[in-house]
Amino acid sequence: MIKREHYLAQIEPFVDSDLIKVITGIRRCGKSVILKQLAQSILDRTDNVILLEFENKRIRTLLPDADQVIRYVDEHRTKEKCYVFLDEVQEIENWPDICQTLRLENCSVFISGSNSKLLSSEFTDALSGRYVSFQVHPFVWKELQEYAAELNRSVSITDYLIWGGFPKRLEFEGEAMIRYLEDIDETIIYKDIIRRFGIRKESLFRAVADFVLRSNGRIVSYNSIYRAVKQKEKCSEHTIIKYVEYLEKAYAAELVKQYSVKSKQELQFHKKCYDGDVALNSIRCPNNRYDIDHNLENIVYLELLYRGYSIKVYDNAGKEIDFIAYKAGKEYLIQVAHSVVDEKAYQREFNAFNGLDNSRQKILITNDDMDYSTSTVRHIRLKEFLESGDL
């Protein structure tokens, strides 16, 4: 497995801090791998490192409760600062007591985990502010390429736009890969959400999940989701809101707020949906009719998050601009399209910037080979964007 330097570099400044380091993210995005890579990097300078993987039944049997885990650490550490890594820590009852006790006893504590007992996003709720969290995503393009090279395989941009960046999917091909991705989806939907929250209306939740995950790159509202699913299942809009929140807690989807230039405020009711990985859309597409146009926008969104941008959707007096991205005091207005070869597509994408001054850089990202830059809009080819260092 490749070394995910991007995340290791973010965590490194906190390695010796008494804050609990929480590694979060969608299931099977590589959290456990990063935890082990961190442990290995610290082993290069000290052997006062303890790694416990509670997914292993032998470990759970040996250390069944918080007191036993704390005692084990005490018996296997030196008096100097100890670095403790707890993977799938939610398997141990009263796990927050482990973290809080060890951090007060000169331990630097790192945790990760996500299953039907506790979703990643809920870890921070249990730690009373004594933590710093790092959200991990599936592979972005450069990571995917690096891992593919490690496996002596090649991956195309089109493959990435359809099947996304779940790391282990590169170890399979064809139907085996699709089956693996369907298993991830079923585990997230059933084990991580339906079982975790005790959802009784399973068919209704699945209908909501299907609608949301097929709506990536589109403006939605709770009411629009309600109208779409009520034809099949009786429900209330309040139930829809809860179900969408569950999808967000599991990092399966995220609803991004709109910012309106006209009213200079965030529009609360209509948001834009993005999937935690585009594979969650593609496995729902019948007859290989993959939604590459919207997946491309989703890929750009995930890449911007990976690079540390804060993102909103921008409403330019009724004309939607896909992203306004903020970082280090700079703002960028970004449009995304698969192609602007067609004249109507060209006019639609460029006209979205009409009426805006040049105080923010305007960018168009497409999968075209030709450069469509103008005097006010910079065109970036998708592959160049994915392989570049930053905007």
PDB file of C-alpha atoms in Angstrom, residues 193-352:
ATOM      1  CA  ILE A 193     -26.588   3.087   9.139  1.00  0.00           C
ATOM      2  CA  ILE A 194     -29.682   0.852   9.259  1.00  0.00           C
ATOM      3  CA  ARG A 195     -28.361  -1.257  12.135  1.00  0.00           C
ATOM      4  CA  ARG A 196     -26.573   1.627  13.854  1.00  0.00           C
ATOM      5  CA  PHE A 197     -29.694   3.797  14.061  1.00  0.00           C
ATOM      6  CA  GLY A 198     -32.244   0.999  14.361  1.00  0.00           C
ATOM      7  CA  ILE A 199     -34.115   2.070  11.227  1.00  0.00           C
ATOM      8  CA  ARG A 200     -37.357   0.118  10.970  1.00  0.00           C
ATOM      9  CA  LYS A 201     -38.504   1.439   7.595  1.00  0.00           C
ATOM     10  CA  GLU A 202     -35.620  -0.183   5.750  1.00  0.00           C
ATOM     11  CA  SER A 203     -37.163   0.048   2.273  1.00  0.00           C
ATOM     12  CA  LEU A 204     -37.845   3.771   2.788  1.00  0.00           C
ATOM     13  CA  PHE A 205     -34.279   4.437   3.889  1.00  0.00           C
ATOM     14  CA  ARG A 206     -32.909   2.522   0.907  1.00  0.00           C
ATOM     15  CA  ALA A 207     -35.141   4.591  -1.402  1.00  0.00           C
ATOM     16  CA  VAL A 208     -33.800   7.814   0.131  1.00  0.00           C
ATOM     17  CA  ALA A 209     -30.202   6.573  -0.104  1.00  0.00           C
ATOM     18  CA  ASP A 210     -30.654   5.585  -3.758  1.00  0.00           C
ATOM     19  CA  PHE A 211     -32.126   8.972  -4.640  1.00  0.00           C
ATOM     20  CA  VAL A 212     -29.470  10.981  -2.803  1.00  0.00           C
ATOM     21  CA  LEU A 213     -26.502   8.968  -4.076  1.00  0.00           C
ATOM     22  CA  ARG A 214     -27.799   9.169  -7.654  1.00  0.00           C
ATOM     23  CA  SER A 215     -28.210  12.956  -7.281  1.00  0.00           C
ATOM     24  CA  ASN A 216     -24.545  13.887  -6.963  1.00  0.00           C
ATOM     25  CA  GLY A 217     -23.711  17.186  -8.608  1.00  0.00           C
ATOM     26  CA  ARG A 218     -27.351  18.307  -8.437  1.00  0.00           C
ATOM     27  CA  ILE A 219     -29.276  20.834  -6.366  1.00  0.00           C
ATOM     28  CA  VAL A 220     -31.664  19.090  -3.982  1.00  0.00           C
ATOM     29  CA  SER A 221     -33.826  19.976  -1.011  1.00  0.00           C
ATOM     30  CA  TYR A 222     -35.388  17.833   1.671  1.00  0.00           C
ATOM     31  CA  ASN A 223     -38.721  18.563   0.063  1.00  0.00           C
ATOM     32  CA  SER A 224     -37.568  17.402  -3.374  1.00  0.00           C
ATOM     33  CA  ILE A 225     -36.292  14.149  -1.854  1.00  0.00           C
ATOM     34  CA  TYR A 226     -39.597  13.757  -0.013  1.00  0.00           C
ATOM     35  CA  ARG A 227     -41.602  14.250  -3.208  1.00  0.00           C
ATOM     36  CA  ALA A 228     -39.445  11.706  -5.050  1.00  0.00           C
ATOM     37  CA  VAL A 229     -39.776   8.883  -2.532  1.00  0.00           C
ATOM     38  CA  LYS A 230     -43.306   9.404  -1.194  1.00  0.00           C
ATOM     39  CA  GLN A 231     -44.695   7.881  -4.397  1.00  0.00           C
ATOM     40  CA  LYS A 232     -43.283   4.526  -3.258  1.00  0.00           C
ATOM     41  CA  GLU A 233     -43.201   4.862   0.521  1.00  0.00           C
ATOM     42  CA  LYS A 234     -45.328   6.748   3.018  1.00  0.00           C
ATOM     43  CA  CYS A 235     -43.139   9.113   5.013  1.00  0.00           C
ATOM     44  CA  SER A 236     -42.785  12.558   6.525  1.00  0.00           C
ATOM     45  CA  GLU A 237     -40.317  15.262   5.570  1.00  0.00           C
ATOM     46  CA  HIS A 238     -38.893  15.038   9.111  1.00  0.00           C
ATOM     47  CA  THR A 239     -38.003  11.392   8.466  1.00  0.00           C
ATOM     48  CA  ILE A 240     -36.305  12.366   5.207  1.00  0.00           C
ATOM     49  CA  ILE A 241     -34.172  14.941   7.042  1.00  0.00           C
ATOM     50  CA  LYS A 242     -33.071  12.304   9.580  1.00  0.00           C
ATOM     51  CA  TYR A 243     -32.198   9.782   6.866  1.00  0.00           C
ATOM     52  CA  VAL A 244     -30.103  12.279   4.901  1.00  0.00           C
ATOM     53  CA  GLU A 245     -28.279  13.221   8.110  1.00  0.00           C
ATOM     54  CA  TYR A 246     -27.464   9.544   8.628  1.00  0.00           C
ATOM     55  CA  LEU A 247     -25.918   9.378   5.153  1.00  0.00           C
ATOM     56  CA  GLU A 248     -23.807  12.413   5.992  1.00  0.00           C
ATOM     57  CA  LYS A 249     -22.724  10.938   9.333  1.00  0.00           C
ATOM     58  CA  ALA A 250     -21.434   7.875   7.480  1.00  0.00           C
ATOM     59  CA  TYR A 251     -19.617  10.152   4.982  1.00  0.00           C
ATOM     60  CA  ALA A 252     -21.580   8.525   2.158  1.00  0.00           C
ATOM     61  CA  ALA A 253     -22.897  11.901   0.981  1.00  0.00           C
ATOM     62  CA  GLU A 254     -22.554  15.574   1.746  1.00  0.00           C
ATOM     63  CA  LEU A 255     -25.005  18.383   1.090  1.00  0.00           C
ATOM     64  CA  VAL A 256     -23.166  21.621   0.328  1.00  0.00           C
ATOM     65  CA  LYS A 257     -24.754  24.991   1.026  1.00  0.00           C
ATOM     66  CA  GLN A 258     -25.432  27.612  -1.624  1.00  0.00           C
ATOM     67  CA  TYR A 259     -24.181  31.166  -1.289  1.00  0.00           C
ATOM     68  CA  SER A 260     -26.283  33.798  -2.988  1.00  0.00           C
ATOM     69  CA  VAL A 261     -24.597  36.926  -4.343  1.00  0.00           C
ATOM     70  CA  LYS A 262     -27.999  38.591  -4.628  1.00  0.00           C
ATOM     71  CA  SER A 263     -28.953  38.280  -0.970  1.00  0.00           C
ATOM     72  CA  LYS A 264     -25.391  37.898   0.363  1.00  0.00           C
ATOM     73  CA  GLN A 265     -26.469  35.004   2.509  1.00  0.00           C
ATOM     74  CA  GLU A 266     -26.472  31.247   2.502  1.00  0.00           C
ATOM     75  CA  LEU A 267     -29.570  29.706   1.012  1.00  0.00           C
ATOM     76  CA  GLN A 268     -30.686  27.162   3.590  1.00  0.00           C
ATOM     77  CA  PHE A 269     -33.274  25.111   1.754  1.00  0.00           C
ATOM     78  CA  HIS A 270     -31.532  24.118  -1.469  1.00  0.00           C
ATOM     79  CA  LYS A 271     -28.167  22.375  -1.307  1.00  0.00           C
ATOM     80  CA  LYS A 272     -25.958  20.505  -3.727  1.00  0.00           C
ATOM     81  CA  CYS A 273     -25.280  16.841  -3.172  1.00  0.00           C
ATOM     82  CA  TYR A 274     -21.923  15.078  -3.524  1.00  0.00           C
ATOM     83  CA  ASP A 275     -21.065  11.437  -2.856  1.00  0.00           C
ATOM     84  CA  GLY A 276     -18.191  10.298  -0.655  1.00  0.00           C
ATOM     85  CA  ASP A 277     -17.003   8.385  -3.719  1.00  0.00           C
ATOM     86  CA  VAL A 278     -18.466   8.338  -7.234  1.00  0.00           C
ATOM     87  CA  ALA A 279     -18.669   4.525  -7.157  1.00  0.00           C
ATOM     88  CA  LEU A 280     -21.724   4.969  -4.910  1.00  0.00           C
ATOM     89  CA  ASN A 281     -23.450   6.544  -7.911  1.00  0.00           C
ATOM     90  CA  SER A 282     -22.103   4.191 -10.573  1.00  0.00           C
ATOM     91  CA  ILE A 283     -23.194   0.950  -8.921  1.00  0.00           C
ATOM     92  CA  ARG A 284     -26.746   2.330  -9.024  1.00  0.00           C
ATOM     93  CA  CYS A 285     -26.682   2.992 -12.772  1.00  0.00           C
ATOM     94  CA  PRO A 286     -28.501   0.382 -14.893  1.00  0.00           C
ATOM     95  CA  ASN A 287     -27.194  -0.958 -18.203  1.00  0.00           C
ATOM     96  CA  ASN A 288     -23.784   0.721 -17.879  1.00  0.00           C
ATOM     97  CA  ARG A 289     -25.354   4.175 -18.327  1.00  0.00           C
ATOM     98  CA  TYR A 290     -22.869   5.845 -16.026  1.00  0.00           C
ATOM     99  CA  ASP A 291     -23.370   9.487 -15.042  1.00  0.00           C
ATOM    100  CA  ILE A 292     -19.893  10.661 -16.026  1.00  0.00           C
ATOM    101  CA  ASP A 293     -20.883  14.344 -16.332  1.00  0.00           C
ATOM    102  CA  HIS A 294     -21.971  14.646 -12.699  1.00  0.00           C
ATOM    103  CA  ASN A 295     -19.291  12.254 -11.476  1.00  0.00           C
ATOM    104  CA  LEU A 296     -16.682  14.562 -12.999  1.00  0.00           C
ATOM    105  CA  GLU A 297     -18.002  17.452 -10.918  1.00  0.00           C
ATOM    106  CA  ASN A 298     -18.025  15.171  -7.859  1.00  0.00           C
ATOM    107  CA  ILE A 299     -14.375  14.241  -8.521  1.00  0.00           C
ATOM    108  CA  VAL A 300     -13.403  17.937  -8.677  1.00  0.00           C
ATOM    109  CA  TYR A 301     -15.271  18.553  -5.424  1.00  0.00           C
ATOM    110  CA  LEU A 302     -13.391  15.732  -3.639  1.00  0.00           C
ATOM    111  CA  GLU A 303     -10.075  16.946  -5.067  1.00  0.00           C
ATOM    112  CA  LEU A 304     -10.700  20.455  -3.751  1.00  0.00           C
ATOM    113  CA  LEU A 305     -11.543  19.075  -0.305  1.00  0.00           C
ATOM    114  CA  TYR A 306      -8.360  16.995  -0.392  1.00  0.00           C
ATOM    115  CA  ARG A 307      -6.369  20.153  -1.156  1.00  0.00           C
ATOM    116  CA  GLY A 308      -7.842  21.942   1.853  1.00  0.00           C
ATOM    117  CA  TYR A 309     -10.422  24.255   0.266  1.00  0.00           C
ATOM    118  CA  SER A 310     -13.641  25.334   1.935  1.00  0.00           C
ATOM    119  CA  ILE A 311     -16.414  25.035  -0.628  1.00  0.00           C
ATOM    120  CA  LYS A 312     -19.881  26.387  -1.257  1.00  0.00           C
ATOM    121  CA  VAL A 313     -22.110  26.480  -4.319  1.00  0.00           C
ATOM    122  CA  TYR A 314     -22.404  30.003  -5.736  1.00  0.00           C
ATOM    123  CA  ASP A 315     -25.681  31.504  -6.894  1.00  0.00           C
ATOM    124  CA  ASN A 316     -24.967  34.341  -9.333  1.00  0.00           C
ATOM    125  CA  ALA A 317     -28.392  35.998  -9.469  1.00  0.00           C
ATOM    126  CA  GLY A 318     -30.054  32.750 -10.529  1.00  0.00           C
ATOM    127  CA  LYS A 319     -27.124  31.355 -12.527  1.00  0.00           C
ATOM    128  CA  GLU A 320     -25.416  28.541 -10.677  1.00  0.00           C
ATOM    129  CA  ILE A 321     -21.635  28.448 -10.415  1.00  0.00           C
ATOM    130  CA  ASP A 322     -20.545  25.020  -9.242  1.00  0.00           C
ATOM    131  CA  PHE A 323     -18.078  26.135  -6.557  1.00  0.00           C
ATOM    132  CA  ILE A 324     -16.747  29.095  -4.726  1.00  0.00           C
ATOM    133  CA  ALA A 325     -13.571  27.738  -3.123  1.00  0.00           C
ATOM    134  CA  TYR A 326     -11.701  29.458  -0.274  1.00  0.00           C
ATOM    135  CA  LYS A 327      -8.133  28.840   0.885  1.00  0.00           C
ATOM    136  CA  ALA A 328      -5.390  30.976   2.435  1.00  0.00           C
ATOM    137  CA  GLY A 329      -7.313  34.204   1.877  1.00  0.00           C
ATOM    138  CA  LYS A 330      -7.951  33.515  -1.811  1.00  0.00           C
ATOM    139  CA  GLU A 331     -11.260  32.804  -3.510  1.00  0.00           C
ATOM    140  CA  TYR A 332     -11.916  30.996  -6.775  1.00  0.00           C
ATOM    141  CA  LEU A 333     -15.116  30.704  -8.793  1.00  0.00           C
ATOM    142  CA  ILE A 334     -15.112  27.315 -10.526  1.00  0.00           C
ATOM    143  CA  GLN A 335     -17.324  25.850 -13.221  1.00  0.00           C
ATOM    144  CA  VAL A 336     -17.085  22.168 -14.124  1.00  0.00           C
ATOM    145  CA  ALA A 337     -18.316  20.440 -17.278  1.00  0.00           C
ATOM    146  CA  HIS A 338     -17.428  17.291 -19.148  1.00  0.00           C
ATOM    147  CA  SER A 339     -17.085  19.235 -22.391  1.00  0.00           C
ATOM    148  CA  VAL A 340     -17.809  22.642 -23.880  1.00  0.00           C
ATOM    149  CA  VAL A 341     -17.273  21.599 -27.495  1.00  0.00           C
ATOM    150  CA  ASP A 342     -20.994  22.018 -28.101  1.00  0.00           C
ATOM    151  CA  GLU A 343     -21.923  25.687 -28.497  1.00  0.00           C
ATOM    152  CA  LYS A 344     -24.839  25.489 -26.054  1.00  0.00           C
ATOM    153  CA  ALA A 345     -22.607  23.966 -23.383  1.00  0.00           C
ATOM    154  CA  TYR A 346     -19.959  26.610 -24.060  1.00  0.00           C
ATOM    155  CA  GLN A 347     -22.439  29.462 -23.669  1.00  0.00           C
ATOM    156  CA  ARG A 348     -24.017  27.922 -20.562  1.00  0.00           C
ATOM    157  CA  GLU A 349     -20.744  27.448 -18.707  1.00  0.00           C
ATOM    158  CA  PHE A 350     -19.170  30.797 -19.596  1.00  0.00           C
ATOM    159  CA  ASN A 351     -22.387  32.803 -19.141  1.00  0.00           C
ATOM    160  CA  ALA A 352     -22.586  31.659 -15.521  1.00  0.00           C
TER     161      ALA A 352
END
